[in-house]
């Protein structure tokens, strides 16, 4: 059976659901799995889904800070900020800003050189 290349979307949604019901362990696990799946994307596709990186790092960072693991928390929050800044500075390439990757979703334009910004 072929794996779905966008399963990170499911992990992000699960992370939010678990976070909303205060199941922090499951939320962290889902966001970590989202980052693992995102890392499997071809480099050219990563900028299209930058918001999932930002959400995952941001939520993990907040979770670590709430558990008083400040070093890990600040590290994750800084990574979310770096990704945001990298995408914000390079307008031009289509990125999908919705949860379903449907073409009728709102799109933002960013330009990405394909370097090592992520």
XYZ file of N, CA, C and O in Angstrom:
472
model
N 0.840 -1.178 0.000
C 0.000 0.000 0.000
C 0.884 1.240 0.000
O 1.814 1.358 0.780
N 0.564 2.177 -0.880
C 1.339 3.403 -1.011
C 0.960 4.387 0.090
O -0.212 4.589 0.390
N 1.982 5.007 0.686
C 1.722 5.994 1.728
C 1.257 7.306 1.114
O 1.691 7.682 0.035
N 0.396 7.993 1.816
C -0.078 9.292 1.372
C 1.001 10.326 1.652
O 1.480 10.420 2.783
N 1.415 11.099 0.658
C 2.523 12.037 0.862
C 2.175 13.221 1.758
O 3.060 13.913 2.233
N 0.891 13.451 1.996
C 0.489 14.611 2.793
C -0.112 14.209 4.136
O -0.949 14.914 4.676
N 0.346 13.112 4.670
C -0.226 12.657 5.936
C 0.153 13.568 7.096
O -0.477 13.536 8.139
N 1.131 14.448 6.899
C 1.485 15.429 7.930
C 0.299 16.333 8.256
O 0.187 16.830 9.377
N -0.606 16.529 7.294
C -1.786 17.353 7.544
C -2.647 16.712 8.626
O -3.118 17.388 9.552
N -2.824 15.401 8.549
C -3.605 14.681 9.555
C -2.952 14.799 10.922
O -3.621 15.045 11.926
N -1.623 14.637 10.964
C -0.926 14.747 12.245
C -1.070 16.136 12.851
O -1.222 16.279 14.068
N -1.034 17.173 12.026
C -1.216 18.532 12.552
C -2.621 18.728 13.119
O -2.786 19.311 14.187
N -3.611 18.225 12.395
C -4.984 18.351 12.882
C -5.170 17.564 14.174
O -5.779 18.046 15.134
N -4.622 16.346 14.213
C -4.701 15.559 15.454
C -3.994 16.268 16.601
O -4.469 16.264 17.738
N -2.857 16.878 16.311
C -2.133 17.624 17.339
C -2.988 18.727 17.931
O -3.005 18.932 19.145
N -3.723 19.426 17.079
C -4.612 20.486 17.563
C -5.751 19.922 18.400
O -6.092 20.475 19.444
N -6.337 18.835 17.920
C -7.448 18.222 18.655
C -6.970 17.766 20.030
O -7.607 18.055 21.050
N -5.845 17.060 20.063
C -5.312 16.606 21.346
C -4.962 17.782 22.253
O -5.182 17.728 23.461
N -4.448 18.833 21.681
C -4.109 20.020 22.475
C -5.365 20.648 23.062
O -5.381 21.062 24.220
N -6.425 20.717 22.257
C -7.683 21.310 22.724
C -8.284 20.553 23.900
O -8.941 21.154 24.751
N -8.076 19.237 23.944
C -8.626 18.438 25.049
C -7.561 18.133 26.099
O -7.743 17.247 26.927
N -6.472 18.871 26.024
C -5.384 18.804 26.999
C -4.740 17.427 27.109
O -4.321 17.003 28.192
N -4.636 16.736 25.998
C -3.895 15.476 25.918
C -2.514 15.821 25.361
O -2.208 15.567 24.204
N -1.706 16.446 26.196
C -0.445 17.026 25.733
C 0.535 15.995 25.185
O 1.243 16.272 24.213
N 0.614 14.838 25.792
C 1.538 13.813 25.299
C 1.174 13.419 23.866
O 2.046 13.345 22.991
N -0.121 13.162 23.631
C -0.572 12.785 22.295
C -0.417 13.937 21.306
O -0.094 13.728 20.137
N -0.643 15.155 21.783
C -0.466 16.324 20.930
C 0.993 16.451 20.481
O 1.276 16.627 19.296
N 1.912 16.342 21.429
C 3.343 16.420 21.099
C 3.751 15.308 20.133
O 4.515 15.541 19.199
N 3.238 14.129 20.369
C 3.550 12.996 19.493
C 3.045 13.263 18.077
O 3.750 13.003 17.095
N 1.839 13.820 17.948
C 1.280 14.115 16.630
C 2.089 15.192 15.910
O 2.373 15.067 14.716
N 2.465 16.251 16.618
C 3.260 17.310 15.993
C 4.653 16.807 15.614
O 5.188 17.181 14.570
N 5.220 15.953 16.435
C 6.522 15.368 16.099
C 6.401 14.500 14.853
O 7.246 14.556 13.952
N 5.338 13.705 14.784
C 5.105 12.880 13.589
C 4.885 13.748 12.351
O 5.318 13.389 11.251
N 4.215 14.886 12.527
C 4.024 15.798 11.397
C 5.368 16.282 10.871
O 5.600 16.310 9.654
N 6.274 16.642 11.770
C 7.598 17.097 11.342
C 8.382 15.980 10.652
O 9.080 16.228 9.663
N 8.232 14.766 11.143
C 8.905 13.628 10.503
C 8.375 13.449 9.085
O 9.152 13.266 8.144
N 7.077 13.506 8.925
C 6.479 13.336 7.597
C 6.831 14.507 6.679
O 7.080 14.318 5.497
N 6.842 15.711 7.227
C 7.222 16.881 6.423
C 8.650 16.752 5.910
O 8.963 17.191 4.804
N 9.507 16.159 6.704
C 10.910 16.019 6.289
C 11.068 15.061 5.107
O 12.108 15.048 4.463
N 10.036 14.285 4.810
C 10.083 13.345 3.686
C 9.661 13.986 2.359
O 9.804 13.368 1.311
N 9.137 15.208 2.423
C 8.708 15.877 1.200
C 9.911 16.219 0.325
O 10.984 16.519 0.839
N 9.708 16.218 -0.988
C 10.775 16.719 -1.862
C 11.044 18.186 -1.541
O 10.115 18.935 -1.219
N 12.282 18.601 -1.624
C 12.668 19.960 -1.266
C 11.834 21.004 -1.999
O 11.453 22.016 -1.421
N 11.498 20.755 -3.241
C 10.735 21.729 -4.024
C 9.312 21.920 -3.486
O 8.696 22.957 -3.719
N 8.769 20.947 -2.751
C 7.404 21.047 -2.224
C 7.334 21.664 -0.830
O 6.258 22.092 -0.401
N 8.428 21.721 -0.133
C 8.415 22.206 1.251
C 7.838 23.608 1.390
O 7.012 23.844 2.271
N 8.206 24.573 0.546
C 7.647 25.917 0.727
C 6.137 25.997 0.595
O 5.517 26.889 1.162
N 5.530 25.066 -0.108
C 4.072 25.071 -0.253
C 3.372 24.796 1.067
O 2.206 25.137 1.237
N 4.075 24.168 1.978
C 3.453 23.742 3.231
C 4.170 24.297 4.456
O 4.142 23.702 5.526
N 4.797 25.449 4.286
C 5.570 26.029 5.387
C 4.747 26.204 6.648
O 5.263 26.086 7.751
N 3.446 26.485 6.519
C 2.631 26.754 7.696
C 2.548 25.546 8.618
O 2.411 25.696 9.828
N 2.678 24.335 8.066
C 2.629 23.140 8.916
C 3.908 23.021 9.746
O 3.869 22.547 10.877
N 5.030 23.435 9.169
C 6.266 23.497 9.952
C 6.097 24.501 11.089
O 6.456 24.224 12.236
N 5.586 25.669 10.757
C 5.443 26.727 11.758
C 4.522 26.285 12.890
O 4.852 26.432 14.070
N 3.366 25.746 12.546
C 2.403 25.296 13.568
C 3.028 24.215 14.441
O 2.934 24.258 15.673
N 3.686 23.248 13.817
C 4.266 22.136 14.581
C 5.353 22.628 15.534
O 5.350 22.290 16.725
N 6.295 23.420 15.023
C 7.356 23.927 15.896
C 6.800 24.847 16.973
O 7.243 24.813 18.127
N 5.834 25.686 16.626
C 5.251 26.602 17.591
C 4.559 25.849 18.725
O 4.779 26.142 19.911
N 3.725 24.880 18.373
C 2.994 24.145 19.402
C 3.916 23.285 20.261
O 3.721 23.189 21.481
N 4.924 22.684 19.648
C 5.897 21.930 20.441
C 6.653 22.860 21.381
O 6.898 22.523 22.549
N 7.022 24.031 20.874
C 7.732 24.998 21.713
C 6.915 25.415 22.925
O 7.416 25.452 24.054
N 5.645 25.721 22.713
C 4.781 26.104 23.827
C 4.621 24.965 24.821
O 4.608 25.178 26.045
N 4.515 23.762 24.313
C 4.388 22.598 25.189
C 5.632 22.406 26.050
O 5.534 22.148 27.255
N 6.796 22.524 25.433
C 8.036 22.400 26.202
C 8.142 23.482 27.273
O 8.543 23.216 28.406
N 7.777 24.696 26.929
C 7.839 25.788 27.900
C 6.876 25.532 29.049
O 7.211 25.758 30.217
N 5.689 25.020 28.741
C 4.728 24.698 29.798
C 5.239 23.609 30.728
O 4.839 23.540 31.885
N 6.131 22.756 30.216
C 6.730 21.704 31.046
C 8.050 22.161 31.652
O 8.791 21.360 32.199
N 8.340 23.450 31.497
C 9.542 24.084 32.035
C 10.835 23.573 31.413
O 11.894 23.629 32.025
N 10.752 23.090 30.182
C 11.944 22.748 29.410
C 12.195 23.925 28.472
O 11.872 23.904 27.289
N 12.778 24.986 29.052
C 12.905 26.246 28.331
C 13.828 26.164 27.124
O 13.550 26.768 26.084
N 14.917 25.428 27.233
C 15.848 25.336 26.107
C 15.175 24.719 24.879
O 15.277 25.246 23.769
N 14.500 23.608 25.076
C 13.815 22.957 23.950
C 12.680 23.843 23.438
O 12.474 23.958 22.227
N 11.958 24.468 24.353
C 10.833 25.331 23.962
C 11.270 26.528 23.150
O 10.710 26.808 22.087
N 12.285 27.224 23.628
C 12.791 28.393 22.900
C 13.368 27.961 21.553
O 13.189 28.642 20.543
N 14.035 26.811 21.518
C 14.582 26.302 20.261
C 13.495 26.081 19.217
O 13.646 26.470 18.055
N 12.387 25.460 19.628
C 11.283 25.212 18.696
C 10.623 26.522 18.257
O 10.316 26.698 17.071
N 10.415 27.444 19.199
C 9.797 28.715 18.842
C 10.690 29.526 17.907
O 10.201 30.157 16.961
N 11.983 29.478 18.125
C 12.914 30.173 17.231
C 12.886 29.565 15.841
O 12.948 30.285 14.841
N 12.784 28.255 15.769
C 12.727 27.593 14.459
C 11.455 28.004 13.711
O 11.492 28.265 12.504
N 10.334 28.076 14.418
C 9.081 28.527 13.795
C 9.240 29.946 13.258
O 8.825 30.254 12.138
N 9.881 30.798 14.030
C 10.100 32.188 13.622
C 11.031 32.261 12.406
O 10.777 33.024 11.469
N 12.079 31.464 12.410
C 13.020 31.455 11.276
C 12.324 31.030 9.982
O 12.559 31.606 8.917
N 11.477 30.027 10.072
C 10.760 29.553 8.882
C 9.801 30.632 8.392
O 9.721 30.915 7.191
N 9.114 31.262 9.332
C 8.204 32.345 8.956
C 8.958 33.468 8.251
O 8.539 33.952 7.194
N 10.076 33.875 8.806
C 10.862 34.961 8.210
C 11.397 34.562 6.836
O 11.420 35.383 5.913
N 11.847 33.325 6.674
C 12.382 32.862 5.396
C 11.307 32.931 4.313
O 11.594 33.340 3.180
N 10.085 32.541 4.634
C 9.003 32.573 3.648
C 8.506 33.984 3.414
O 8.184 34.351 2.291
N 8.446 34.770 4.442
C 7.942 36.141 4.333
C 8.826 37.018 3.454
O 8.349 37.891 2.748
N 10.114 36.776 3.472
C 11.057 37.596 2.725
C 11.107 37.271 1.240
O 11.726 37.981 0.473
N 10.497 36.171 0.829
C 10.622 35.706 -0.554
C 9.256 35.519 -1.208
O 8.844 34.395 -1.448
N 8.522 36.604 -1.522
C 7.215 36.419 -2.162
C 7.344 35.902 -3.587
O 8.290 36.207 -4.277
N 6.389 35.077 -4.012
C 6.388 34.636 -5.401
C 5.865 33.243 -5.667
O 5.067 33.055 -6.561
N 6.261 32.222 -4.938
C 5.838 30.836 -5.210
C 4.510 30.562 -4.505
O 4.295 30.997 -3.391
N 3.634 29.827 -5.173
C 2.340 29.512 -4.564
C 2.517 28.596 -3.365
O 3.168 27.572 -3.450
N 1.918 28.983 -2.277
C 1.886 28.147 -1.080
C 0.429 27.952 -0.687
O -0.393 28.833 -0.902
N 0.135 26.822 -0.131
C -1.233 26.493 0.227
C -1.458 26.813 1.693
O -0.747 26.326 2.551
N -2.445 27.647 1.940
C -2.712 28.073 3.306
C -4.071 27.536 3.752
O -4.948 28.258 4.164
N -4.243 26.258 3.577
C -5.455 25.627 4.076
C -5.087 24.245 4.599
O -3.981 23.778 4.414
N -6.003 23.608 5.239
C -5.709 22.328 5.877
C -5.866 21.151 4.941
O -5.468 20.058 5.262
N -6.492 21.334 3.808
C -6.825 20.182 2.982
C -6.021 20.076 1.704
O -6.158 19.114 0.980
N -5.187 21.066 1.393
C -4.409 21.105 0.163
C -5.319 21.091 -1.064
O -4.977 20.632 -2.123
N -6.536 21.601 -0.932
C -7.438 21.699 -2.072
C -7.117 22.965 -2.847
O -6.773 23.993 -2.272
N -7.270 22.890 -4.139
C -6.921 24.031 -4.967
C -7.843 25.228 -4.759
O -7.502 26.338 -5.110
N -9.000 25.030 -4.155
C -9.898 26.150 -3.920
C -9.601 26.858 -2.591
O -10.295 27.778 -2.215
N -8.576 26.420 -1.911
C -8.186 27.060 -0.660
C -7.517 28.398 -0.909
O -7.108 28.712 -2.023
N -7.422 29.208 0.118
C -6.744 30.498 -0.008
C -5.283 30.278 -0.278
O -4.637 29.466 0.355
N -4.734 31.005 -1.211
C -3.327 30.849 -1.544
C -2.585 32.142 -1.246
O -3.098 33.224 -1.443
N -1.383 32.004 -0.790
C -0.494 33.132 -0.596
C 0.688 32.931 -1.524
O 1.090 31.807 -1.783
N 1.221 33.984 -2.020
C 2.367 33.886 -2.913
C 3.656 34.178 -2.168
O 3.781 35.209 -1.521
N 4.578 33.256 -2.264
C 5.921 33.431 -1.719
C 6.902 32.982 -2.781
O 6.613 32.108 -3.577
N 8.023 33.590 -2.804
C 9.073 33.186 -3.724
C 10.135 32.466 -2.926
O 10.589 32.964 -1.905
N 10.517 31.302 -3.355
C 11.493 30.499 -2.631
C 12.588 30.073 -3.595
O 12.324 29.534 -4.638
N 13.810 30.338 -3.222
C 14.948 30.047 -4.079
C 15.335 28.560 -4.049
O 16.118 28.126 -4.857
N 14.842 27.813 -3.082
C 15.190 26.395 -2.995
C 16.482 26.161 -2.247
O 17.053 25.089 -2.307
N 16.929 27.145 -1.502
C 18.174 27.015 -0.747
C 17.977 26.281 0.552
O 17.078 25.453 0.689
N 18.773 26.595 1.532
C 18.732 25.906 2.822
C 17.978 26.694 3.880
O 18.327 26.630 5.049
N 16.949 27.410 3.502
C 16.196 28.194 4.458
C 15.447 27.331 5.461
O 15.110 27.766 6.534
N 15.161 26.081 5.080
C 14.401 25.217 5.990
C 15.321 24.191 6.542
O 15.611 23.214 6.224
